[in-house]
């Protein structure tokens, strides 16, 4: 019997989880996964696949789960995606696969993300770790950045026989997965570190503490260090500020700073030296995943948190599941509200946030209705800390040190669609560095295409058979 | 691993370490800095590069022991290693982009306060190796706090030493000899480069402003990544917000909002983890300096 209702997933209770940094969602058990998989109609023309950026054969892997063939399910996903344990946790499924699932038209969509996560976790427990590729083709590729794009491209190229070195500016590999997305959503040791370890075992060399553009440029990598191609996966790490008065007061910080202190530097853990402070009241400005993550992290440090967002609830770009989690945990939302100034006390610390009320006007370029100010509606919110989560743009470190590398007006690297080729020969790029801040799955998908293109480029250059031809 | 090749105590509170870091050494330039993580649980500590040896693949840092992180670093001995050592970061000194001809016609004065002598040293050394000796005012709390005197003298033209208590050189602050030099018409300076506690750089900039002498300072705010990612290091330079780690660390001293920089530098002071923990070595220097100014 096919039920209309989704099998509920176990979660830490809001009143408990708001006091810890452990993962909120506990995932399906084997039986729960099989029961949920049994709801799938195995559609002839599955709409879910059309909305998956990497076209995972969703009904196929779900049918395998239904039949308890978890290894086959894992293999099915692996054909399209490298990081199911991660994507199952962080993809915005409600706007992708689950958004189009036929079951969702009348009832609950299949919990595709939760099933994907189940297989990801099952694989890391049960499947052997990957092995070194048997054949090395003798060509070297440098990858800049160790986020989802960099790791994916490195893994694919390594499997094709390339000798791949990933250069990472920070002291830990993982990009946003380690410095941005908090532990309570994406466990660092059991999930992220595990994936990175696997990629290392495949023979990929990861050099941390290496800031390309400062400690050597792309030209030096290619001309002096003998890399045949370079893949730029440096993300979009540059925080935006609002340029409103009082933004440099003590207690105003970027979401990047706040989250980096907490996730990368583990400031919430007393064993670590890096400090973080929030005071009693925190305002987070923005409405994306970054804003929700910052708000929920601040809450866990003991603060009372309000999210200030200039559009209405319908336009919130964050994952729906996380918005719901945040509400359950007691985060307040102030929609249609925009800061105009930060007010400080006599010691130069934040005292309050001055905001103005907004209303929705005509649709803008993004198709969303543009928020406009309501004159004279300013008001003050008492705060100790203001966290700016307004989005990020690519760091110019790479583009400014790579002559001939074209970028658009937002600093995003220009590439040919579908293969990541930049304006520089032998230099490819994908992920947030190309698109501006987007998603893990888009970064991963684009990186896989670049890996194929890099293989093609190098083999053409050396007059060898391409990997695809074999 | 970033092994400590040499460890030397320059004075009771200040240590010099030569660290094996070939990639940093290969690309380091005067004016740039590194970020050091003492151990697995440590903070990211920004420190200016004091010297580098490309052949040996080593970088020298100098730091004052003021809080938890620098104490952790000080406990390490020759043969031990830092968990991480990232760099070179920041822009190199403006000086090194100038041609020898441009430089030879210029009259340059360096002003170093306390451990500020360490970042001044590679610049003077670089200039000297390009055939240009500059003048130097070297200030410290007392004779025991003066560091790198011999090394700096070797690379300098005229050297003026000041100590707050008069135990070496002239009694008083670096602004004393500076004022005399600026009033003395026979020596005109094209550029002054001042590195030390914020309060010292501010006093220098205030003084040189009235004489209209271009003054470069090197800022050392709180930092995390050092690559432009967090904005913790933001400073106001003439009404514009800049990130010190990528836009600096050197800025036009006449445009720096020093009040804001001092306030932001003390941000984590009242609630330090483990009570005595400081995020930035300048803090202690600054404290002693401002006390002694009173
Ligand atoms: C807080 C937060 C929450 C998010 N939540 C979600 C979510 O729920 N779902 C989702 O799909 N997406 C989410 N995203 C977005 C997603 O994480 C990114 O789209 C994705 O990580 C982009 O991958 P990337 O590999 O292009 O870049 P990144 O993950 O940003 O990795 C880039 C790496 O390159 C390194 N680097 C940069 N410059 C250099 C250099 N010069 N030399 C060497 N290394 C360099 C950086 O240090 C970094 O490690 C979130 C982002 C943030 C910040
Ligand atoms: S659309 Fe929904 S029901 Fe149909 S195959 Fe995809 S997951 Fe199954
Ligand atoms: S230290 Fe993070 S932006 Fe400068």
PDB file of N, CA and C in Angstrom, chain A residues 167 169-171 179 208-212 214-216 220-221 224-225 237-239 241 247-254 256-257 260-261 265 267 269-277 347-349 395, chain B residues 2 23 26-27 32 37 39-44 68 72 83-91 224-225 227-232 234-236 241 243 246 260 263-264 267-268 270-271 273 277 279:
ATOM      1  N   UNK A 167      45.533  22.831  -4.307  1.00  0.00           N
ATOM      2  CA  UNK A 167      46.109  23.861  -3.452  1.00  0.00           C
ATOM      3  C   UNK A 167      44.989  24.569  -2.702  1.00  0.00           C
ATOM      4  N   UNK A 169      43.963  27.454   0.285  1.00  0.00           N
ATOM      5  CA  UNK A 169      44.483  28.596   1.043  1.00  0.00           C
ATOM      6  C   UNK A 169      44.363  28.396   2.555  1.00  0.00           C
ATOM      7  N   UNK A 170      43.289  27.776   2.982  1.00  0.00           N
ATOM      8  CA  UNK A 170      43.077  27.610   4.427  1.00  0.00           C
ATOM      9  C   UNK A 170      43.859  26.405   4.946  1.00  0.00           C
ATOM     10  N   UNK A 171      43.797  26.185   6.265  1.00  0.00           N
ATOM     11  CA  UNK A 171      44.593  25.085   6.824  1.00  0.00           C
ATOM     12  C   UNK A 171      43.837  23.759   6.788  1.00  0.00           C
ATOM     13  N   UNK A 179      34.277  25.600   6.372  1.00  0.00           N
ATOM     14  CA  UNK A 179      34.285  26.885   7.078  1.00  0.00           C
ATOM     15  C   UNK A 179      32.904  27.532   7.140  1.00  0.00           C
ATOM     16  N   UNK A 208      47.549  22.142   1.836  1.00  0.00           N
ATOM     17  CA  UNK A 208      46.863  23.238   2.524  1.00  0.00           C
ATOM     18  C   UNK A 208      47.840  24.386   2.747  1.00  0.00           C
ATOM     19  N   UNK A 209      47.342  25.513   3.251  1.00  0.00           N
ATOM     20  CA  UNK A 209      48.164  26.700   3.535  1.00  0.00           C
ATOM     21  C   UNK A 209      48.832  27.252   2.276  1.00  0.00           C
ATOM     22  N   UNK A 210      48.253  26.998   1.112  1.00  0.00           N
ATOM     23  CA  UNK A 210      48.865  27.469  -0.132  1.00  0.00           C
ATOM     24  C   UNK A 210      47.921  28.443  -0.824  1.00  0.00           C
ATOM     25  N   UNK A 211      48.229  29.722  -0.709  1.00  0.00           N
ATOM     26  CA  UNK A 211      47.380  30.758  -1.305  1.00  0.00           C
ATOM     27  C   UNK A 211      47.899  31.064  -2.705  1.00  0.00           C
ATOM     28  N   UNK A 212      47.217  30.537  -3.713  1.00  0.00           N
ATOM     29  CA  UNK A 212      47.668  30.789  -5.085  1.00  0.00           C
ATOM     30  C   UNK A 212      47.350  32.249  -5.435  1.00  0.00           C
ATOM     31  N   UNK A 214      49.420  34.466  -4.284  1.00  0.00           N
ATOM     32  CA  UNK A 214      50.384  35.047  -3.339  1.00  0.00           C
ATOM     33  C   UNK A 214      51.633  34.170  -3.295  1.00  0.00           C
ATOM     34  N   UNK A 215      51.429  32.877  -3.014  1.00  0.00           N
ATOM     35  CA  UNK A 215      52.544  31.933  -3.004  1.00  0.00           C
ATOM     36  C   UNK A 215      52.555  31.239  -4.359  1.00  0.00           C
ATOM     37  N   UNK A 216      52.943  31.972  -5.371  1.00  0.00           N
ATOM     38  CA  UNK A 216      52.950  31.419  -6.726  1.00  0.00           C
ATOM     39  C   UNK A 216      51.667  31.746  -7.452  1.00  0.00           C
ATOM     40  N   UNK A 220      53.029  30.584 -12.835  1.00  0.00           N
ATOM     41  CA  UNK A 220      54.161  29.852 -12.260  1.00  0.00           C
ATOM     42  C   UNK A 220      53.863  28.360 -12.132  1.00  0.00           C
ATOM     43  N   UNK A 221      52.614  28.046 -11.785  1.00  0.00           N
ATOM     44  CA  UNK A 221      52.241  26.632 -11.698  1.00  0.00           C
ATOM     45  C   UNK A 221      52.446  25.951 -13.048  1.00  0.00           C
ATOM     46  N   UNK A 224      56.572  26.934 -14.382  1.00  0.00           N
ATOM     47  CA  UNK A 224      57.714  26.503 -13.555  1.00  0.00           C
ATOM     48  C   UNK A 224      57.492  25.129 -12.946  1.00  0.00           C
ATOM     49  N   UNK A 225      56.249  24.871 -12.526  1.00  0.00           N
ATOM     50  CA  UNK A 225      56.029  23.620 -11.800  1.00  0.00           C
ATOM     51  C   UNK A 225      55.488  22.506 -12.702  1.00  0.00           C
ATOM     52  N   UNK A 237      34.323  33.806  -2.019  1.00  0.00           N
ATOM     53  CA  UNK A 237      34.526  33.953  -0.579  1.00  0.00           C
ATOM     54  C   UNK A 237      34.515  35.373  -0.057  1.00  0.00           C
ATOM     55  N   UNK A 238      34.316  36.353  -0.932  1.00  0.00           N
ATOM     56  CA  UNK A 238      34.456  37.750  -0.509  1.00  0.00           C
ATOM     57  C   UNK A 238      33.151  38.271   0.078  1.00  0.00           C
ATOM     58  N   UNK A 239      33.151  38.642   1.366  1.00  0.00           N
ATOM     59  CA  UNK A 239      31.871  39.060   1.967  1.00  0.00           C
ATOM     60  C   UNK A 239      31.439  40.453   1.503  1.00  0.00           C
ATOM     61  N   UNK A 241      29.313  43.951   2.391  1.00  0.00           N
ATOM     62  CA  UNK A 241      28.755  44.742   3.483  1.00  0.00           C
ATOM     63  C   UNK A 241      27.734  45.688   2.873  1.00  0.00           C
ATOM     64  N   UNK A 247      28.871  50.560  10.254  1.00  0.00           N
ATOM     65  CA  UNK A 247      29.143  49.165   9.948  1.00  0.00           C
ATOM     66  C   UNK A 247      30.488  48.665  10.478  1.00  0.00           C
ATOM     67  N   UNK A 248      31.389  49.599  10.828  1.00  0.00           N
ATOM     68  CA  UNK A 248      32.669  49.162  11.379  1.00  0.00           C
ATOM     69  C   UNK A 248      32.695  49.219  12.901  1.00  0.00           C
ATOM     70  N   UNK A 249      31.543  49.411  13.521  1.00  0.00           N
ATOM     71  CA  UNK A 249      31.486  49.389  14.983  1.00  0.00           C
ATOM     72  C   UNK A 249      31.886  48.006  15.485  1.00  0.00           C
ATOM     73  N   UNK A 250      32.365  47.947  16.719  1.00  0.00           N
ATOM     74  CA  UNK A 250      32.660  46.639  17.317  1.00  0.00           C
ATOM     75  C   UNK A 250      31.349  45.880  17.481  1.00  0.00           C
ATOM     76  N   UNK A 251      31.350  44.639  17.044  1.00  0.00           N
ATOM     77  CA  UNK A 251      30.128  43.850  17.158  1.00  0.00           C
ATOM     78  C   UNK A 251      29.402  43.683  15.839  1.00  0.00           C
ATOM     79  N   UNK A 252      29.882  44.354  14.777  1.00  0.00           N
ATOM     80  CA  UNK A 252      29.327  44.101  13.445  1.00  0.00           C
ATOM     81  C   UNK A 252      30.313  43.197  12.724  1.00  0.00           C
ATOM     82  N   UNK A 253      29.851  42.068  12.246  1.00  0.00           N
ATOM     83  CA  UNK A 253      30.778  41.200  11.529  1.00  0.00           C
ATOM     84  C   UNK A 253      30.099  40.506  10.356  1.00  0.00           C
ATOM     85  N   UNK A 254      30.914  40.061   9.438  1.00  0.00           N
ATOM     86  CA  UNK A 254      30.373  39.349   8.290  1.00  0.00           C
ATOM     87  C   UNK A 254      29.999  37.936   8.734  1.00  0.00           C
ATOM     88  N   UNK A 256      30.715  35.383   7.140  1.00  0.00           N
ATOM     89  CA  UNK A 256      31.932  34.600   6.909  1.00  0.00           C
ATOM     90  C   UNK A 256      32.829  34.587   8.139  1.00  0.00           C
ATOM     91  N   UNK A 257      33.010  35.764   8.753  1.00  0.00           N
ATOM     92  CA  UNK A 257      33.866  35.812   9.942  1.00  0.00           C
ATOM     93  C   UNK A 257      33.239  34.992  11.067  1.00  0.00           C
ATOM     94  N   UNK A 260      33.283  31.259  10.214  1.00  0.00           N
ATOM     95  CA  UNK A 260      34.639  30.730  10.197  1.00  0.00           C
ATOM     96  C   UNK A 260      35.151  30.547  11.615  1.00  0.00           C
ATOM     97  N   UNK A 261      34.900  31.530  12.474  1.00  0.00           N
ATOM     98  CA  UNK A 261      35.309  31.370  13.876  1.00  0.00           C
ATOM     99  C   UNK A 261      34.697  30.093  14.447  1.00  0.00           C
ATOM    100  N   UNK A 265      37.406  27.303  13.015  1.00  0.00           N
ATOM    101  CA  UNK A 265      38.268  27.489  14.188  1.00  0.00           C
ATOM    102  C   UNK A 265      37.673  26.880  15.452  1.00  0.00           C
ATOM    103  N   UNK A 267      35.363  27.761  17.573  1.00  0.00           N
ATOM    104  CA  UNK A 267      35.331  28.660  18.737  1.00  0.00           C
ATOM    105  C   UNK A 267      34.301  28.233  19.772  1.00  0.00           C
ATOM    106  N   UNK A 269      33.942  25.393  20.916  1.00  0.00           N
ATOM    107  CA  UNK A 269      34.526  24.319  21.712  1.00  0.00           C
ATOM    108  C   UNK A 269      35.638  24.911  22.584  1.00  0.00           C
ATOM    109  N   UNK A 270      35.535  24.738  23.890  1.00  0.00           N
ATOM    110  CA  UNK A 270      36.489  25.354  24.806  1.00  0.00           C
ATOM    111  C   UNK A 270      37.918  24.872  24.623  1.00  0.00           C
ATOM    112  N   UNK A 271      38.089  23.721  23.977  1.00  0.00           N
ATOM    113  CA  UNK A 271      39.443  23.227  23.760  1.00  0.00           C
ATOM    114  C   UNK A 271      40.199  24.046  22.719  1.00  0.00           C
ATOM    115  N   UNK A 272      39.470  24.855  21.957  1.00  0.00           N
ATOM    116  CA  UNK A 272      40.110  25.631  20.892  1.00  0.00           C
ATOM    117  C   UNK A 272      40.301  27.077  21.354  1.00  0.00           C
ATOM    118  N   UNK A 273      41.330  27.735  20.819  1.00  0.00           N
ATOM    119  CA  UNK A 273      41.718  29.053  21.335  1.00  0.00           C
ATOM    120  C   UNK A 273      40.945  30.222  20.737  1.00  0.00           C
ATOM    121  N   UNK A 274      40.433  30.059  19.515  1.00  0.00           N
ATOM    122  CA  UNK A 274      39.801  31.195  18.850  1.00  0.00           C
ATOM    123  C   UNK A 274      38.528  31.605  19.593  1.00  0.00           C
ATOM    124  N   UNK A 275      38.383  32.880  19.904  1.00  0.00           N
ATOM    125  CA  UNK A 275      37.186  33.321  20.618  1.00  0.00           C
ATOM    126  C   UNK A 275      36.053  33.698  19.655  1.00  0.00           C
ATOM    127  N   UNK A 276      34.847  33.713  20.182  1.00  0.00           N
ATOM    128  CA  UNK A 276      33.718  34.262  19.433  1.00  0.00           C
ATOM    129  C   UNK A 276      32.806  34.828  20.488  1.00  0.00           C
ATOM    130  N   UNK A 277      32.176  35.946  20.181  1.00  0.00           N
ATOM    131  CA  UNK A 277      31.181  36.404  21.141  1.00  0.00           C
ATOM    132  C   UNK A 277      29.988  36.993  20.435  1.00  0.00           C
ATOM    133  N   UNK A 347      31.260  53.459  23.833  1.00  0.00           N
ATOM    134  CA  UNK A 347      32.528  52.733  23.703  1.00  0.00           C
ATOM    135  C   UNK A 347      32.740  52.186  22.287  1.00  0.00           C
ATOM    136  N   UNK A 348      31.830  52.496  21.391  1.00  0.00           N
ATOM    137  CA  UNK A 348      32.019  52.053  20.018  1.00  0.00           C
ATOM    138  C   UNK A 348      31.510  50.652  19.749  1.00  0.00           C
ATOM    139  N   UNK A 349      30.680  50.133  20.653  1.00  0.00           N
ATOM    140  CA  UNK A 349      30.066  48.826  20.420  1.00  0.00           C
ATOM    141  C   UNK A 349      28.641  49.005  19.916  1.00  0.00           C
ATOM    142  N   UNK A 395      36.739  36.103  -4.846  1.00  0.00           N
ATOM    143  CA  UNK A 395      37.930  36.811  -4.403  1.00  0.00           C
ATOM    144  C   UNK A 395      38.786  37.169  -5.629  1.00  0.00           C
TER     145      UNK A 395
ATOM    146  N   UNK B   2      56.019  22.682   9.551  1.00  0.00           N
ATOM    147  CA  UNK B   2      56.807  23.899   9.478  1.00  0.00           C
ATOM    148  C   UNK B   2      57.761  23.934  10.675  1.00  0.00           C
ATOM    149  N   UNK B  23      57.714  27.352   0.459  1.00  0.00           N
ATOM    150  CA  UNK B  23      56.809  28.050  -0.444  1.00  0.00           C
ATOM    151  C   UNK B  23      56.669  29.525  -0.055  1.00  0.00           C
ATOM    152  N   UNK B  26      59.975  31.356  -0.889  1.00  0.00           N
ATOM    153  CA  UNK B  26      60.195  31.567  -2.316  1.00  0.00           C
ATOM    154  C   UNK B  26      59.525  32.850  -2.809  1.00  0.00           C
ATOM    155  N   UNK B  27      58.393  33.197  -2.241  1.00  0.00           N
ATOM    156  CA  UNK B  27      57.630  34.319  -2.782  1.00  0.00           C
ATOM    157  C   UNK B  27      57.587  35.549  -1.874  1.00  0.00           C
ATOM    158  N   UNK B  32      55.294  42.057   3.632  1.00  0.00           N
ATOM    159  CA  UNK B  32      54.236  41.053   3.695  1.00  0.00           C
ATOM    160  C   UNK B  32      54.222  40.335   5.041  1.00  0.00           C
ATOM    161  N   UNK B  37      49.721  29.140  12.839  1.00  0.00           N
ATOM    162  CA  UNK B  37      48.850  28.435  13.776  1.00  0.00           C
ATOM    163  C   UNK B  37      49.765  27.567  14.638  1.00  0.00           C
ATOM    164  N   UNK B  39      49.348  25.254  17.084  1.00  0.00           N
ATOM    165  CA  UNK B  39      49.081  23.817  17.165  1.00  0.00           C
ATOM    166  C   UNK B  39      47.648  23.548  16.719  1.00  0.00           C
ATOM    167  N   UNK B  40      47.228  22.313  16.820  1.00  0.00           N
ATOM    168  CA  UNK B  40      45.955  21.894  16.252  1.00  0.00           C
ATOM    169  C   UNK B  40      44.753  22.719  16.739  1.00  0.00           C
ATOM    170  N   UNK B  41      44.796  23.148  17.987  1.00  0.00           N
ATOM    171  CA  UNK B  41      43.657  23.883  18.529  1.00  0.00           C
ATOM    172  C   UNK B  41      43.900  25.394  18.530  1.00  0.00           C
ATOM    173  N   UNK B  42      45.006  25.800  17.914  1.00  0.00           N
ATOM    174  CA  UNK B  42      45.426  27.198  18.013  1.00  0.00           C
ATOM    175  C   UNK B  42      44.655  28.149  17.114  1.00  0.00           C
ATOM    176  N   UNK B  43      44.896  29.437  17.374  1.00  0.00           N
ATOM    177  CA  UNK B  43      44.319  30.502  16.558  1.00  0.00           C
ATOM    178  C   UNK B  43      45.205  30.732  15.343  1.00  0.00           C
ATOM    179  N   UNK B  44      44.680  31.501  14.412  1.00  0.00           N
ATOM    180  CA  UNK B  44      45.498  31.967  13.297  1.00  0.00           C
ATOM    181  C   UNK B  44      46.105  33.309  13.712  1.00  0.00           C
ATOM    182  N   UNK B  68      47.870  33.901  25.139  1.00  0.00           N
ATOM    183  CA  UNK B  68      47.845  32.450  25.006  1.00  0.00           C
ATOM    184  C   UNK B  68      48.597  31.954  23.766  1.00  0.00           C
ATOM    185  N   UNK B  72      52.053  29.898  23.606  1.00  0.00           N
ATOM    186  CA  UNK B  72      52.153  28.562  23.009  1.00  0.00           C
ATOM    187  C   UNK B  72      53.319  28.508  22.033  1.00  0.00           C
ATOM    188  N   UNK B  83      51.870  24.016  13.523  1.00  0.00           N
ATOM    189  CA  UNK B  83      50.867  23.248  12.782  1.00  0.00           C
ATOM    190  C   UNK B  83      50.706  23.821  11.378  1.00  0.00           C
ATOM    191  N   UNK B  84      50.666  25.133  11.285  1.00  0.00           N
ATOM    192  CA  UNK B  84      50.462  25.774   9.987  1.00  0.00           C
ATOM    193  C   UNK B  84      51.238  27.076   9.905  1.00  0.00           C
ATOM    194  N   UNK B  85      51.585  27.454   8.695  1.00  0.00           N
ATOM    195  CA  UNK B  85      52.389  28.649   8.445  1.00  0.00           C
ATOM    196  C   UNK B  85      52.030  29.103   7.027  1.00  0.00           C
ATOM    197  N   UNK B  86      51.179  30.099   6.918  1.00  0.00           N
ATOM    198  CA  UNK B  86      50.620  30.493   5.613  1.00  0.00           C
ATOM    199  C   UNK B  86      51.157  31.830   5.150  1.00  0.00           C
ATOM    200  N   UNK B  87      51.506  31.913   3.887  1.00  0.00           N
ATOM    201  CA  UNK B  87      51.928  33.208   3.364  1.00  0.00           C
ATOM    202  C   UNK B  87      52.660  33.037   2.052  1.00  0.00           C
ATOM    203  N   UNK B  88      53.246  34.066   1.534  1.00  0.00           N
ATOM    204  CA  UNK B  88      53.206  35.425   2.087  1.00  0.00           C
ATOM    205  C   UNK B  88      51.859  36.073   1.804  1.00  0.00           C
ATOM    206  N   UNK B  89      51.371  36.879   2.727  1.00  0.00           N
ATOM    207  CA  UNK B  89      50.074  37.519   2.568  1.00  0.00           C
ATOM    208  C   UNK B  89      50.240  39.036   2.539  1.00  0.00           C
ATOM    209  N   UNK B  90      49.230  39.702   2.029  1.00  0.00           N
ATOM    210  CA  UNK B  90      49.248  41.159   1.967  1.00  0.00           C
ATOM    211  C   UNK B  90      50.102  41.658   0.817  1.00  0.00           C
ATOM    212  N   UNK B  91      50.065  42.974   0.628  1.00  0.00           N
ATOM    213  CA  UNK B  91      50.865  43.569  -0.444  1.00  0.00           C
ATOM    214  C   UNK B  91      52.281  43.797   0.052  1.00  0.00           C
ATOM    215  N   UNK B 224      41.558  36.743  10.578  1.00  0.00           N
ATOM    216  CA  UNK B 224      41.318  35.304  10.642  1.00  0.00           C
ATOM    217  C   UNK B 224      42.002  34.632   9.464  1.00  0.00           C
ATOM    218  N   UNK B 225      41.414  34.786   8.272  1.00  0.00           N
ATOM    219  CA  UNK B 225      41.966  34.052   7.135  1.00  0.00           C
ATOM    220  C   UNK B 225      43.186  34.734   6.529  1.00  0.00           C
ATOM    221  N   UNK B 227      43.084  36.423   3.750  1.00  0.00           N
ATOM    222  CA  UNK B 227      42.977  36.395   2.286  1.00  0.00           C
ATOM    223  C   UNK B 227      41.786  37.192   1.765  1.00  0.00           C
ATOM    224  N   UNK B 228      41.135  37.970   2.628  1.00  0.00           N
ATOM    225  CA  UNK B 228      40.012  38.785   2.171  1.00  0.00           C
ATOM    226  C   UNK B 228      38.657  38.138   2.353  1.00  0.00           C
ATOM    227  N   UNK B 229      38.605  37.060   3.115  1.00  0.00           N
ATOM    228  CA  UNK B 229      37.382  36.288   3.190  1.00  0.00           C
ATOM    229  C   UNK B 229      36.456  36.671   4.342  1.00  0.00           C
ATOM    230  N   UNK B 230      37.007  37.273   5.408  1.00  0.00           N
ATOM    231  CA  UNK B 230      36.168  37.450   6.599  1.00  0.00           C
ATOM    232  C   UNK B 230      35.844  38.894   6.922  1.00  0.00           C
ATOM    233  N   UNK B 231      36.710  39.821   6.568  1.00  0.00           N
ATOM    234  CA  UNK B 231      36.436  41.217   6.883  1.00  0.00           C
ATOM    235  C   UNK B 231      36.730  41.599   8.323  1.00  0.00           C
ATOM    236  N   UNK B 232      37.302  40.699   9.113  1.00  0.00           N
ATOM    237  CA  UNK B 232      37.640  41.034  10.502  1.00  0.00           C
ATOM    238  C   UNK B 232      38.668  42.157  10.534  1.00  0.00           C
ATOM    239  N   UNK B 234      38.970  44.820   8.752  1.00  0.00           N
ATOM    240  CA  UNK B 234      38.655  46.044   8.026  1.00  0.00           C
ATOM    241  C   UNK B 234      39.038  47.302   8.813  1.00  0.00           C
ATOM    242  N   UNK B 235      39.505  48.266   8.062  1.00  0.00           N
ATOM    243  CA  UNK B 235      39.940  49.543   8.619  1.00  0.00           C
ATOM    244  C   UNK B 235      39.379  50.639   7.722  1.00  0.00           C
ATOM    245  N   UNK B 236      39.285  51.828   8.267  1.00  0.00           N
ATOM    246  CA  UNK B 236      38.809  52.936   7.446  1.00  0.00           C
ATOM    247  C   UNK B 236      39.997  53.785   7.025  1.00  0.00           C
ATOM    248  N   UNK B 241      36.222  51.792   3.486  1.00  0.00           N
ATOM    249  CA  UNK B 241      36.573  50.590   4.237  1.00  0.00           C
ATOM    250  C   UNK B 241      37.524  49.744   3.403  1.00  0.00           C
ATOM    251  N   UNK B 243      40.212  46.147   3.543  1.00  0.00           N
ATOM    252  CA  UNK B 243      40.613  44.952   4.267  1.00  0.00           C
ATOM    253  C   UNK B 243      42.142  44.974   4.367  1.00  0.00           C
ATOM    254  N   UNK B 246      44.394  42.222   2.483  1.00  0.00           N
ATOM    255  CA  UNK B 246      44.614  42.229   1.039  1.00  0.00           C
ATOM    256  C   UNK B 246      44.924  43.619   0.487  1.00  0.00           C
ATOM    257  N   UNK B 260      39.331  54.294  15.286  1.00  0.00           N
ATOM    258  CA  UNK B 260      38.568  53.086  14.971  1.00  0.00           C
ATOM    259  C   UNK B 260      39.473  51.846  15.033  1.00  0.00           C
ATOM    260  N   UNK B 263      40.072  50.854  18.593  1.00  0.00           N
ATOM    261  CA  UNK B 263      38.864  50.301  19.196  1.00  0.00           C
ATOM    262  C   UNK B 263      38.622  48.884  18.691  1.00  0.00           C
ATOM    263  N   UNK B 264      38.790  48.688  17.385  1.00  0.00           N
ATOM    264  CA  UNK B 264      38.541  47.357  16.820  1.00  0.00           C
ATOM    265  C   UNK B 264      39.597  46.349  17.287  1.00  0.00           C
ATOM    266  N   UNK B 267      38.744  44.536  20.445  1.00  0.00           N
ATOM    267  CA  UNK B 267      37.392  43.966  20.421  1.00  0.00           C
ATOM    268  C   UNK B 267      37.229  42.731  21.296  1.00  0.00           C
ATOM    269  N   UNK B 268      38.202  41.861  21.297  1.00  0.00           N
ATOM    270  CA  UNK B 268      38.050  40.622  22.058  1.00  0.00           C
ATOM    271  C   UNK B 268      38.706  40.709  23.425  1.00  0.00           C
ATOM    272  N   UNK B 270      37.899  42.280  26.502  1.00  0.00           N
ATOM    273  CA  UNK B 270      37.249  42.046  27.790  1.00  0.00           C
ATOM    274  C   UNK B 270      36.847  40.593  28.018  1.00  0.00           C
ATOM    275  N   UNK B 271      36.623  39.849  26.967  1.00  0.00           N
ATOM    276  CA  UNK B 271      36.145  38.482  27.151  1.00  0.00           C
ATOM    277  C   UNK B 271      37.098  37.464  26.560  1.00  0.00           C
ATOM    278  N   UNK B 273      39.270  34.381  25.965  1.00  0.00           N
ATOM    279  CA  UNK B 273      39.194  32.994  26.418  1.00  0.00           C
ATOM    280  C   UNK B 273      40.370  32.778  27.368  1.00  0.00           C
ATOM    281  N   UNK B 277      43.995  35.791  27.457  1.00  0.00           N
ATOM    282  CA  UNK B 277      44.289  35.529  26.072  1.00  0.00           C
ATOM    283  C   UNK B 277      44.138  36.794  25.214  1.00  0.00           C
ATOM    284  N   UNK B 279      44.395  38.486  21.259  1.00  0.00           N
ATOM    285  CA  UNK B 279      44.393  38.068  19.869  1.00  0.00           C
ATOM    286  C   UNK B 279      45.522  38.726  19.110  1.00  0.00           C
TER     287      UNK B 279
END
